[in-house]
Short mmCIF file of C-alpha atoms in Angstrom, two decimals:
data_model
loop_
_atom_site.label_atom_id
_atom_site.label_comp_id
_atom_site.label_asym_id
_atom_site.label_seq_id
_atom_site.Cartn_x
_atom_site.Cartn_y
_atom_site.Cartn_z
CA MET X 1 78.54 -12.06 73.89
CA PRO X 2 81.01 -11.07 76.73
CA ASN X 3 79.53 -9.22 79.80
CA PRO X 4 79.52 -5.45 79.21
CA ILE X 5 82.09 -3.40 80.90
CA LYS X 6 80.53 -1.63 83.83
CA ARG X 7 81.80 1.61 85.38
CA THR X 8 80.37 3.95 88.07
CA VAL X 9 80.40 7.73 87.32
CA PHE X 10 79.97 10.40 89.92
CA PHE X 11 78.75 13.79 89.18
CA ILE X 12 79.82 16.21 91.74
CA SER X 13 78.76 19.88 92.12
CA ASP X 14 78.36 22.64 94.73
CA GLY X 15 75.10 23.41 92.90
CA THR X 16 72.48 21.12 91.54
CA GLY X 17 74.83 18.99 89.41
CA LEU X 18 72.42 19.38 86.39
CA THR X 19 75.08 20.97 84.11
CA VAL X 20 77.87 18.68 84.98
CA GLU X 21 75.62 15.67 84.47
CA ALA X 22 74.41 16.93 81.12
CA LEU X 23 77.98 17.43 80.06
CA GLY X 24 79.08 14.23 81.36
CA HIS X 25 76.18 12.49 79.86
CA SER X 26 77.08 14.03 76.37
CA LEU X 27 80.65 12.25 76.81
CA LEU X 28 79.32 9.10 78.06
CA THR X 29 77.03 8.43 75.26
CA GLN X 30 80.10 8.22 72.96
CA PHE X 31 80.92 4.80 74.70
CA GLU X 32 77.90 2.83 73.84
CA ASP X 33 79.48 -0.50 74.74
CA ILE X 34 80.06 0.33 78.50
CA GLU X 35 77.25 0.22 81.05
CA PHE X 36 77.55 3.32 83.23
CA LYS X 37 75.95 3.49 86.79
CA GLN X 38 75.46 7.31 87.43
CA ILE X 39 75.55 8.89 90.82
CA ARG X 40 74.83 12.60 91.42
CA ILE X 41 76.24 14.28 94.50
CA PRO X 42 74.93 17.89 94.40
CA PHE X 43 75.08 20.77 96.92
CA LEU X 44 78.51 19.63 98.08
CA ASP X 45 79.63 22.59 100.09
CA SER X 46 81.58 21.55 103.18
CA ILE X 47 84.74 19.62 104.12
CA GLU X 48 82.76 16.95 105.70
CA GLN X 49 80.62 16.28 102.72
CA ALA X 50 83.77 16.24 100.58
CA GLN X 51 85.20 13.59 102.92
CA ASN X 52 81.95 11.63 102.84
CA ALA X 53 81.88 11.79 99.00
CA VAL X 54 85.65 10.49 98.93
CA SER X 55 84.51 7.58 101.23
CA HIS X 56 81.42 6.91 98.91
CA ILE X 57 83.64 6.80 95.73
CA ASN X 58 86.18 4.72 97.14
CA ALA X 59 83.65 2.16 98.54
CA GLN X 60 82.10 1.97 95.15
CA GLY X 61 85.51 1.50 93.51
CA GLU X 62 86.18 -1.46 95.88
CA ALA X 63 82.80 -3.02 95.02
CA ASP X 64 83.22 -2.51 91.32
CA GLY X 65 86.86 -3.62 91.18
CA MET X 66 87.40 -0.58 89.13
CA ARG X 67 88.08 2.94 89.98
CA PRO X 68 85.14 5.22 89.47
CA ILE X 69 85.03 8.15 87.12
CA ILE X 70 84.17 11.62 88.46
CA PHE X 71 82.97 14.67 86.61
CA THR X 72 83.07 17.86 88.72
CA THR X 73 82.39 21.42 88.51
CA LEU X 74 83.43 22.20 92.17
CA VAL X 75 84.47 25.74 92.26
CA ASP X 76 85.93 25.88 95.88
CA GLN X 77 89.47 24.80 95.48
CA SER X 78 89.88 23.31 98.81
CA LEU X 79 86.87 20.99 98.49
CA ALA X 80 88.01 20.05 94.83
CA ALA X 81 91.28 19.19 96.27
CA ILE X 82 89.77 16.62 98.86
CA VAL X 83 87.59 15.06 95.97
CA HIS X 84 90.61 14.66 93.98
CA GLN X 85 92.17 12.45 96.80
CA ALA X 86 89.67 9.81 95.87
CA ASP X 87 90.84 6.71 94.07
CA ALA X 88 89.21 7.70 90.81
CA PHE X 89 89.67 9.13 87.30
CA CYS X 90 88.65 12.75 87.83
CA LEU X 91 87.69 15.27 84.97
CA SER X 92 87.35 18.53 86.73
CA TYR X 93 85.84 21.16 84.56
CA PHE X 94 87.03 24.42 86.37
CA ASP X 95 90.58 22.98 86.77
CA THR X 96 90.85 22.41 83.00
CA TYR X 97 89.39 25.64 81.84
CA LEU X 98 89.55 28.43 84.34
CA ALA X 99 93.21 29.02 84.05
CA PRO X 100 93.29 29.34 80.34
CA LEU X 101 90.29 31.46 80.40
CA GLU X 102 91.73 33.88 83.03
CA ALA X 103 94.90 34.12 80.75
CA GLU X 104 92.77 34.89 77.68
CA LEU X 105 90.70 37.50 79.59
CA GLY X 106 93.46 39.01 81.45
CA VAL X 107 91.66 38.92 84.85
CA LYS X 108 91.45 36.62 87.80
CA SER X 109 88.24 34.71 88.34
CA SER X 110 86.32 35.26 91.35
CA HIS X 111 86.15 31.77 92.36
CA THR X 112 82.77 32.13 93.69
CA VAL X 113 80.19 29.30 93.88
CA GLY X 114 77.84 30.17 90.97
CA ARG X 115 74.10 30.41 90.98
CA SER X 116 73.74 29.42 87.43
CA HIS X 117 69.99 28.93 87.58
CA GLY X 118 69.38 32.32 89.09
CA THR X 119 68.33 33.32 92.58
CA ALA X 120 64.62 33.36 93.34
CA ASP X 121 64.64 37.23 93.59
CA SER X 122 66.45 37.97 90.42
CA SER X 123 64.66 39.55 87.71
CA ASP X 124 65.52 36.81 85.14
CA TYR X 125 63.96 34.35 87.63
CA LYS X 126 60.73 36.23 88.14
CA LYS X 127 60.57 36.50 84.38
CA ARG X 128 60.72 32.59 84.26
CA ILE X 129 58.05 32.10 86.90
CA GLU X 130 55.64 34.67 85.19
CA ALA X 131 56.35 32.89 81.89
CA ILE X 132 55.18 29.60 83.33
CA ASN X 133 52.08 31.19 84.73
CA TYR X 134 51.26 32.93 81.50
CA THR X 135 51.92 29.68 79.53
CA LEU X 136 49.59 27.56 81.81
CA ALA X 137 46.97 30.18 81.48
CA HIS X 138 47.17 30.19 77.74
CA ASP X 139 47.33 26.61 77.12
CA ASP X 140 45.35 24.87 74.40
CA GLY X 141 43.44 28.03 73.35
CA ILE X 142 41.91 28.46 76.76
CA THR X 143 41.70 32.34 76.36
CA ASP X 144 42.39 34.93 73.67
CA ASN X 145 43.14 37.44 76.35
CA GLY X 146 46.53 38.85 76.66
CA LEU X 147 47.70 37.39 73.41
CA GLU X 148 49.56 40.70 72.74
CA GLU X 149 51.91 39.79 75.65
CA ALA X 150 52.89 36.32 74.12
CA ASP X 151 56.28 35.92 72.74
CA VAL X 152 55.27 32.99 70.68
CA ILE X 153 52.01 31.35 69.72
CA LEU X 154 52.19 27.59 68.76
CA VAL X 155 49.52 26.24 66.41
CA ALA X 156 49.03 22.56 65.65
CA VAL X 157 46.50 19.80 65.50
CA SER X 158 45.88 17.94 68.78
CA ARG X 159 48.78 15.87 70.00
CA CYS X 160 51.69 17.41 68.19
CA GLY X 161 53.48 18.37 71.38
CA LYS X 162 52.26 22.07 71.85
CA THR X 163 51.97 21.99 75.54
CA PRO X 164 55.37 20.46 76.55
CA THR X 165 56.92 22.78 74.03
CA SER X 166 55.31 25.80 75.37
CA LEU X 167 56.11 24.82 79.05
CA TYR X 168 59.78 24.26 78.12
CA LEU X 169 59.94 27.69 76.34
CA ALA X 170 58.67 29.19 79.46
CA MET X 171 60.65 27.34 81.84
CA GLN X 172 64.07 27.38 80.18
CA PHE X 173 63.92 30.59 78.34
CA GLY X 174 61.30 32.70 80.29
CA LEU X 175 59.29 33.18 77.08
CA LYS X 176 55.53 33.66 77.23
CA ALA X 177 54.26 30.99 75.12
CA ALA X 178 50.60 30.41 74.14
CA ASN X 179 49.31 27.65 72.09
CA PHE X 180 46.12 26.92 69.93
CA PRO X 181 44.83 23.80 68.55
CA LEU X 182 43.96 23.75 64.86
CA ILE X 183 40.52 21.92 64.68
CA PRO X 184 38.35 20.79 61.79
CA GLU X 185 36.34 23.98 61.86
CA ASP X 186 39.25 26.07 61.09
CA PHE X 187 39.87 23.84 58.03
CA ASP X 188 36.34 24.08 56.94
CA ARG X 189 36.46 27.78 57.17
CA GLY X 190 39.57 27.92 55.07
CA ARG X 191 41.36 30.54 57.17
CA LEU X 192 43.10 31.12 60.55
CA PRO X 193 40.91 31.67 63.66
CA GLY X 194 40.43 35.38 63.74
CA THR X 195 42.09 36.01 67.01
CA LEU X 196 45.46 34.50 65.61
CA GLU X 197 45.34 36.60 62.32
CA ARG X 198 46.26 39.71 64.32
CA HIS X 199 49.37 37.98 65.83
CA ARG X 200 50.55 36.38 62.67
CA SER X 201 54.21 37.26 63.24
CA LYS X 202 54.30 35.26 66.53
CA LEU X 203 52.86 32.17 65.13
CA PHE X 204 54.78 28.92 64.91
CA GLY X 205 53.35 25.56 63.64
CA LEU X 206 54.04 22.09 64.64
CA THR X 207 53.32 19.22 62.49
CA ILE X 208 53.77 15.47 62.64
CA GLN X 209 53.87 12.19 60.67
CA PRO X 210 50.27 11.02 60.40
CA GLU X 211 51.17 7.49 61.35
CA ARG X 212 52.91 8.78 64.46
CA LEU X 213 49.87 11.01 65.44
CA HIS X 214 47.47 7.94 64.92
CA GLN X 215 49.76 5.98 67.37
CA ILE X 216 49.68 8.83 70.06
CA ARG X 217 45.98 9.40 69.82
CA GLU X 218 45.31 5.58 69.91
CA GLU X 219 47.04 5.53 73.23
CA ARG X 220 44.38 8.12 74.63
CA ARG X 221 41.25 7.15 72.64
CA ALA X 222 41.57 3.73 71.15
CA GLY X 223 39.20 3.04 68.23
CA SER X 224 37.87 6.61 67.99
CA LYS X 225 37.43 8.44 64.78
CA TYR X 226 39.76 11.24 66.40
CA ALA X 227 42.63 8.59 66.42
CA ALA X 228 41.81 6.71 63.17
CA LEU X 229 44.61 6.90 60.57
CA PRO X 230 42.58 8.39 57.73
CA ASN X 231 41.34 11.26 60.07
CA CYS X 232 45.00 11.90 61.22
CA ARG X 233 46.15 12.05 57.61
CA PHE X 234 43.26 14.61 56.84
CA GLU X 235 44.04 16.76 59.79
CA VAL X 236 47.85 16.94 59.21
CA ALA X 237 47.41 17.58 55.29
CA GLU X 238 44.72 20.32 56.12
CA ALA X 239 47.03 21.85 58.87
CA GLU X 240 50.10 22.01 56.61
CA LYS X 241 47.94 23.47 53.73
CA MET X 242 46.81 26.18 55.99
CA MET X 243 50.35 26.92 57.39
CA ARG X 244 51.65 26.92 53.96
CA ARG X 245 48.94 29.32 52.63
CA GLU X 246 49.27 31.68 55.62
CA GLY X 247 53.08 31.78 55.50
CA ILE X 248 53.46 30.39 59.12
CA ARG X 249 56.96 28.59 59.80
CA TRP X 250 56.67 25.08 61.15
CA LEU X 251 58.54 22.08 61.86
CA ASP X 252 57.78 18.40 62.08
CA SER X 253 57.94 17.33 65.59
CA SER X 254 57.82 13.43 65.00
CA THR X 255 61.38 12.62 65.89
CA LYS X 256 62.50 15.65 67.81
CA SER X 257 62.73 16.21 71.50
CA ILE X 258 61.07 19.33 73.24
CA GLU X 259 64.60 20.78 73.58
CA GLU X 260 65.25 20.48 69.87
CA ILE X 261 61.86 21.85 68.88
CA SER X 262 62.22 24.61 71.31
CA THR X 263 65.65 25.63 70.31
CA THR X 264 64.54 25.67 66.74
CA ILE X 265 61.70 27.99 67.46
CA LEU X 266 63.96 30.36 69.11
CA GLN X 267 66.31 30.31 66.09
CA GLU X 268 63.42 30.74 63.57
CA LEU X 269 61.61 33.53 65.36
CA LYS X 270 64.93 35.25 66.37
CA LEU X 271 63.61 35.26 69.98
CA ARG X 272 66.98 35.66 71.58
CA MET G 1 84.63 53.89 86.43
CA PRO G 2 86.44 52.70 83.26
CA ASN G 3 84.23 50.95 80.67
CA PRO G 4 83.74 47.37 81.48
CA ILE G 5 85.58 44.94 79.15
CA LYS G 6 83.23 43.45 76.58
CA ARG G 7 83.79 40.11 74.90
CA THR G 8 81.59 38.01 72.60
CA VAL G 9 81.13 34.40 73.47
CA PHE G 10 79.87 31.82 70.80
CA PHE G 11 78.36 28.54 71.99
CA ILE G 12 78.59 26.07 69.13
CA SER G 13 76.99 22.68 69.11
CA ASP G 14 75.64 20.02 66.76
CA GLY G 15 72.74 19.60 68.99
CA THR G 16 70.62 22.30 70.91
CA GLY G 17 73.71 23.92 72.44
CA LEU G 18 71.85 23.89 75.72
CA THR G 19 74.50 21.87 77.51
CA VAL G 20 77.54 23.86 76.30
CA GLU G 21 75.71 27.03 77.06
CA ALA G 22 75.06 26.10 80.64
CA LEU G 23 78.54 24.97 80.99
CA GLY G 24 80.14 28.02 79.53
CA HIS G 25 77.79 30.05 81.52
CA SER G 26 78.97 28.55 84.72
CA LEU G 27 82.54 29.60 83.87
CA LEU G 28 81.72 32.98 82.72
CA THR G 29 79.89 33.87 85.97
CA GLN G 30 83.42 33.60 87.51
CA PHE G 31 84.30 36.87 85.73
CA GLU G 32 81.86 39.39 87.02
CA ASP G 33 83.72 42.55 85.77
CA ILE G 34 83.48 41.50 82.03
CA GLU G 35 80.27 42.00 80.01
CA PHE G 36 79.66 38.89 77.64
CA LYS G 37 77.54 39.11 74.51
CA GLN G 38 76.49 35.45 74.11
CA ILE G 39 75.44 33.93 70.80
CA ARG G 40 74.32 30.43 70.37
CA ILE G 41 74.86 28.49 67.08
CA PRO G 42 72.92 25.33 67.49
CA PHE G 43 72.35 22.31 65.05
CA LEU G 44 75.58 22.93 63.15
CA ASP G 45 76.02 19.83 61.19
CA SER G 46 77.48 20.68 57.66
CA ILE G 47 80.73 22.15 56.23
CA GLU G 48 78.82 24.97 54.87
CA GLN G 49 77.26 25.86 58.31
CA ALA G 50 80.73 25.49 59.84
CA GLN G 51 82.19 27.86 57.34
CA ASN G 52 79.37 30.42 57.77
CA ALA G 53 79.94 30.12 61.72
CA VAL G 54 83.68 31.12 60.98
CA SER G 55 82.67 34.10 58.89
CA HIS G 56 80.20 35.12 61.63
CA ILE G 57 82.80 34.73 64.41
CA ASN G 58 85.57 36.50 62.40
CA ALA G 59 83.22 39.46 61.54
CA GLN G 60 82.29 39.71 65.21
CA GLY G 61 86.00 39.70 66.18
CA GLU G 62 86.67 42.60 63.83
CA ALA G 63 83.68 44.61 65.14
CA ASP G 64 84.76 44.02 68.74
CA GLY G 65 88.36 44.75 68.29
CA MET G 66 89.02 41.54 70.30
CA ARG G 67 88.91 37.94 69.27
CA PRO G 68 85.67 36.07 70.32
CA ILE G 69 85.59 33.20 72.76
CA ILE G 70 84.16 29.80 71.48
CA PHE G 71 82.70 26.98 73.68
CA THR G 72 81.95 23.94 71.51
CA THR G 73 80.80 20.56 71.99
CA LEU G 74 81.14 19.62 68.39
CA VAL G 75 81.60 15.73 68.02
CA ASP G 76 82.36 15.55 64.29
CA GLN G 77 86.11 16.31 63.95
CA SER G 78 85.90 17.53 60.46
CA LEU G 79 83.47 20.21 61.45
CA ALA G 80 85.41 20.94 64.66
CA ALA G 81 88.48 21.62 62.69
CA ILE G 82 86.75 24.12 60.43
CA VAL G 83 85.43 25.97 63.50
CA HIS G 84 89.06 25.95 65.17
CA GLN G 85 90.20 27.94 62.10
CA ALA G 86 88.21 31.02 63.41
CA ASP G 87 90.40 33.81 64.75
CA ALA G 88 89.12 33.07 68.30
CA PHE G 89 89.79 31.53 71.63
CA CYS G 90 88.26 28.04 71.41
CA LEU G 91 87.58 25.84 74.33
CA SER G 92 86.46 22.47 72.74
CA TYR G 93 85.06 20.13 75.28
CA PHE G 94 85.25 16.84 73.18
CA ASP G 95 88.92 17.66 72.22
CA THR G 96 89.81 18.04 75.88
CA TYR G 97 88.15 14.96 77.44
CA LEU G 98 87.49 12.48 74.91
CA ALA G 99 91.08 11.27 74.40
CA PRO G 100 91.78 10.93 78.38
CA LEU G 101 88.44 9.18 78.74
CA GLU G 102 89.15 6.70 75.95
CA ALA G 103 92.39 5.86 77.56
CA GLU G 104 90.72 5.35 80.97
CA LEU G 105 87.98 3.18 79.67
CA GLY G 106 90.25 1.29 77.20
CA VAL G 107 87.90 1.65 74.25
CA LYS G 108 87.50 4.07 71.37
CA SER G 109 84.53 6.59 71.46
CA SER G 110 82.03 6.17 68.70
CA HIS G 111 82.15 9.82 67.70
CA THR G 112 78.60 9.89 66.85
CA VAL G 113 76.50 13.08 67.32
CA GLY G 114 74.64 12.53 70.55
CA ARG G 115 71.03 12.84 71.09
CA SER G 116 71.47 13.76 74.62
CA HIS G 117 67.88 14.71 75.10
CA GLY G 118 66.52 11.38 73.82
CA THR G 119 64.49 10.93 70.69
CA ALA G 120 60.90 11.38 70.67
CA ASP G 121 60.19 7.63 70.24
CA SER G 122 62.55 6.50 73.12
CA SER G 123 60.77 5.07 76.14
CA ASP G 124 62.50 7.65 78.39
CA TYR G 125 61.15 10.42 76.18
CA LYS G 126 57.73 8.98 76.51
CA LYS G 127 57.96 8.81 80.04
CA ARG G 128 58.83 12.45 80.24
CA ILE G 129 55.79 13.54 78.12
CA GLU G 130 53.50 11.14 80.21
CA ALA G 131 54.83 12.84 83.40
CA ILE G 132 54.13 16.32 82.12
CA ASN G 133 50.45 15.32 81.21
CA TYR G 134 50.10 13.62 84.54
CA THR G 135 51.45 16.73 86.39
CA LEU G 136 49.17 19.15 84.44
CA ALA G 137 46.17 16.96 85.42
CA HIS G 138 47.22 16.79 89.03
CA ASP G 139 48.23 20.45 89.60
CA ASP G 140 46.76 22.40 92.67
CA GLY G 141 44.73 19.65 93.91
CA ILE G 142 42.49 19.33 90.79
CA THR G 143 41.83 15.75 91.49
CA ASP G 144 42.48 12.75 93.85
CA ASN G 145 42.35 10.19 91.16
CA GLY G 146 45.40 8.40 90.28
CA LEU G 147 47.57 9.64 93.24
CA GLU G 148 48.74 6.07 93.60
CA GLU G 149 50.66 6.64 90.42
CA ALA G 150 52.45 9.89 91.68
CA ASP G 151 56.10 9.77 92.30
CA VAL G 152 55.95 12.89 94.52
CA ILE G 153 53.08 14.95 95.90
CA LEU G 154 54.04 18.46 96.91
CA VAL G 155 52.06 20.23 99.61
CA ALA G 156 52.27 23.81 100.54
CA VAL G 157 50.21 27.13 101.09
CA SER G 158 49.28 28.93 97.89
CA ARG G 159 52.32 30.61 96.02
CA CYS G 160 55.30 28.75 97.41
CA GLY G 161 56.30 27.35 93.99
CA LYS G 162 54.39 24.14 93.84
CA THR G 163 53.26 24.29 90.25
CA PRO G 164 56.78 25.35 88.68
CA THR G 165 58.56 22.84 90.70
CA SER G 166 56.07 20.08 89.81
CA LEU G 167 56.36 20.92 86.09
CA TYR G 168 60.20 20.98 86.32
CA LEU G 169 60.25 17.42 88.08
CA ALA G 170 58.16 16.21 85.20
CA MET G 171 60.00 17.80 82.30
CA GLN G 172 63.51 17.22 83.59
CA PHE G 173 63.31 13.93 85.33
CA GLY G 174 60.12 12.35 83.99
CA LEU G 175 58.61 12.23 87.54
CA LYS G 176 54.77 12.32 87.98
CA ALA G 177 54.38 15.13 90.36
CA ALA G 178 51.02 15.99 91.89
CA ASN G 179 50.59 19.12 94.12
CA PHE G 180 48.09 20.15 96.70
CA PRO G 181 47.41 23.39 98.40
CA LEU G 182 47.28 23.55 102.23
CA ILE G 183 44.23 25.67 102.95
CA PRO G 184 42.87 27.17 106.15
CA GLU G 185 40.31 24.33 106.37
CA ASP G 186 43.17 22.00 106.70
CA PHE G 187 44.67 23.91 109.62
CA ASP G 188 41.19 24.18 111.40
CA ARG G 189 40.77 20.40 111.16
CA GLY G 190 44.24 19.92 112.58
CA ARG G 191 45.12 17.07 110.14
CA LEU G 192 46.27 16.24 106.68
CA PRO G 193 43.55 16.06 103.97
CA GLY G 194 42.34 12.42 103.95
CA THR G 195 43.40 11.62 100.49
CA LEU G 196 46.94 12.60 101.40
CA GLU G 197 47.23 10.53 104.45
CA ARG G 198 47.32 7.32 102.41
CA HIS G 199 50.35 8.71 100.49
CA ARG G 200 52.40 10.06 103.31
CA SER G 201 55.63 8.62 102.06
CA LYS G 202 55.41 10.58 98.78
CA LEU G 203 54.61 13.93 100.55
CA PHE G 204 57.14 16.75 100.33
CA GLY G 205 56.41 20.17 101.68
CA LEU G 206 57.36 23.73 100.58
CA THR G 207 57.49 26.68 102.80
CA ILE G 208 58.53 30.30 102.38
CA GLN G 209 59.42 33.38 104.49
CA PRO G 210 56.06 35.12 105.21
CA GLU G 211 57.47 38.46 104.03
CA ARG G 212 58.27 36.96 100.68
CA LEU G 213 54.88 35.24 100.39
CA HIS G 214 53.20 38.73 101.17
CA GLN G 215 55.14 40.22 98.52
CA ILE G 216 54.29 37.55 95.96
CA ARG G 217 50.63 37.50 96.89
CA GLU G 218 50.41 41.27 96.73
CA GLU G 219 51.50 41.21 93.06
CA ARG G 220 48.42 38.98 92.37
CA ARG G 221 45.81 40.40 94.78
CA ALA G 222 46.88 43.77 96.13
CA GLY G 223 45.26 44.73 99.40
CA SER G 224 43.38 41.42 99.94
CA LYS G 225 43.27 39.55 103.14
CA TYR G 226 44.84 36.71 101.31
CA ALA G 227 47.94 38.71 100.80
CA ALA G 228 48.05 40.60 104.10
CA LEU G 229 51.18 40.00 106.09
CA PRO G 230 49.51 38.79 109.11
CA ASN G 231 47.56 36.16 107.23
CA CYS G 232 50.68 35.08 105.34
CA ARG G 233 52.48 34.72 108.73
CA PHE G 234 49.56 32.67 110.04
CA GLU G 235 49.34 30.28 107.01
CA VAL G 236 53.09 29.58 107.00
CA ALA G 237 53.21 28.99 110.80
CA GLU G 238 50.19 26.59 110.58
CA ALA G 239 51.61 24.72 107.55
CA GLU G 240 54.96 24.23 109.19
CA LYS G 241 53.37 23.06 112.34
CA MET G 242 51.29 20.53 110.40
CA MET G 243 54.36 19.22 108.48
CA ARG G 244 56.27 18.84 111.53
CA ARG G 245 53.56 17.08 113.34
CA GLU G 246 52.98 14.81 110.35
CA GLY G 247 56.63 14.11 109.92
CA ILE G 248 56.65 15.61 106.29
CA ARG G 249 60.02 16.68 105.00
CA TRP G 250 60.09 20.05 103.78
CA LEU G 251 62.37 22.96 102.49
CA ASP G 252 62.16 26.67 102.37
CA SER G 253 61.81 27.84 98.79
CA SER G 254 62.21 31.57 99.41
CA THR G 255 65.64 31.93 97.88
CA LYS G 256 66.01 28.79 95.89
CA SER G 257 65.50 28.29 92.13
CA ILE G 258 63.20 25.52 90.89
CA GLU G 259 66.22 23.57 89.92
CA GLU G 260 67.64 23.79 93.30
CA ILE G 261 64.25 22.93 95.03
CA SER G 262 63.67 19.90 92.48
CA THR G 263 67.09 18.51 93.02
CA THR G 264 66.72 18.61 96.83
CA ILE G 265 63.44 16.79 96.61
CA LEU G 266 65.09 14.16 94.35
CA GLN G 267 67.84 13.69 96.99
CA GLU G 268 65.38 13.79 100.02
CA LEU G 269 62.87 11.24 98.63
CA LYS G 270 65.71 9.29 96.97
CA LEU G 271 63.87 9.30 93.69
CA ARG G 272 66.76 8.50 91.50
#
C-alpha cells in the first residue's frame, strides 16, 4: 500500500466556523483515500488576525509540501481578500454565491457579519435555553407536571437514545421534549401510563434492535437480567406491540445518529 | 412602507438537511429586507421523492408568483438532475465545489451519500453519547467523582449558562464537560473549592453582566435576595476576583450564544 495522500484543510470564519466546517466536512467525506488534517480558525475579525492566518496557512503548506485547502465563509470582503493571498486552494462560500443570489433577489446584500446562532437576548435564543431547561426537568419521566407544555414526548425502553435525542431537539430546534421510559409494569398492565394517554398526539416512540440494546446495556450492567439478551428481546417486542396498538409513530434508532432521529421526529410530528 | 418581498426557500438534502440549512441561512441573513419562508426536505433518496419535491416546489412557485430558491447538497447526480428541473433558482453545493476539489486533489470523489453526523456504531458517535451521559451526571456540581475524566470543568455563579454550554460541548464535540456553581461560601473562604484545585488546568469560567444576571434570575425567583441586583453585582464581582486570583481563563457570556461560548472554550483550552 502506498502512503495515503495527506492534505491540510483550514476552516475560516468570522463566527464559530461550525457551519463552514460541517459543509467542508460533507465534501471531504467524498474523498475517502485522502487523510485530511483539519484546523478551524473561528472569530477572525481583524486585519491582524487575517494576516496571522495567512502566515499559519503558508507555514503549514511549507511543512506539508502541498498547498493547504481553505473553506471560508468570511463576509467582510477586505478580510477575505487578505486570506485569499495565502498560497492555498480557497473555496469561498460568500464569493461564490452572494453575487448570483443578489441578482436573483434583485437587492444588494448587507455584507454584515452574521449571528447565525442568534444573540443571547433574541427571543429565539431564549426559547432554546428554556427548552433545554424544560427538557432536563422532564428527562426519564422525572415528573408528569407541565406535560401540556411539551412539544414532543418520547417513549422507549431504557437505553434507546431518549435523553440525547430530547436534548438535541431542545438545543437545536428549541423544542420542549419530555421523555418517558417504558417499563415492564407498563407491559403487564397492557396499556400506556395514564399520564401519557392524555398527550397521545405528542408521543413518539424509539425502538432498537434487541442485540444492540443488549450490547449497550451490558456496558452499563454486565451480566444483569436487565442487560440479558432474552430480556432485551422481550422488552423491545412488548414496546413495539404497545406502540402499534396505541397508534404511536416510532422509528428504530439502532443505526441512526441523534441528528437523523431528531430530524425525522420533526417531519413526522410536523413540528416545523 | 411597501410590503416586504417574500420568497420561499427549499433546503434539500439526502441527509438531515441541517448543514445545508445552516449554510443557506448564513447567506439569507445578508438580505434583511426580504421575508423568507423556509422549507426543509430531508432524507431525499429516491426518484419518486425527487419528483414529489419538484411538484412541491413548482406549486409553491405558482402560489408565490415568484420562483422559489433551492439550496441543495444532494450527492446523487441523478436525483440532483431531477430537482434541477424544478422552476426555481438552484444553488447546488456539490455541483459547484466537487469538480474543482477533485481537480485540486487529483482524485475522483466517491459520490457516496455522506453520513456526516456519524453512524450510531462509530467510535466517534459512541464518544459523543458517553460525553452526554458524563455531562448530565456532572451537572451543577452533583458529584466530585470522576473529575479526572473531564475534558473541561466550567465554573460560574448560578445562571451564567454553565449547563447549556456543557451539554453543547458534549453533544457537538464529544467532550466530557463537568460544571460547578460558585457559591457565596466559596467567596467567604477566599479560595477555590478543594476538589477543583486539583484540576485547575481544566477550569474555565463564565461571567455575565450583573444587570443581565438580575433579569434572568428574576424570571425564576422574582423578588428574592438571590435575584436582587446588589446581590448579583456582589456575586459577579467576587467570582471575577476569584478567577483572576486563581488564574482561571474566563469569558463574559452575556451576549454570546452557546455555540460561540463553546467554540471559544475549545480554542482557549486547545481542546481540539
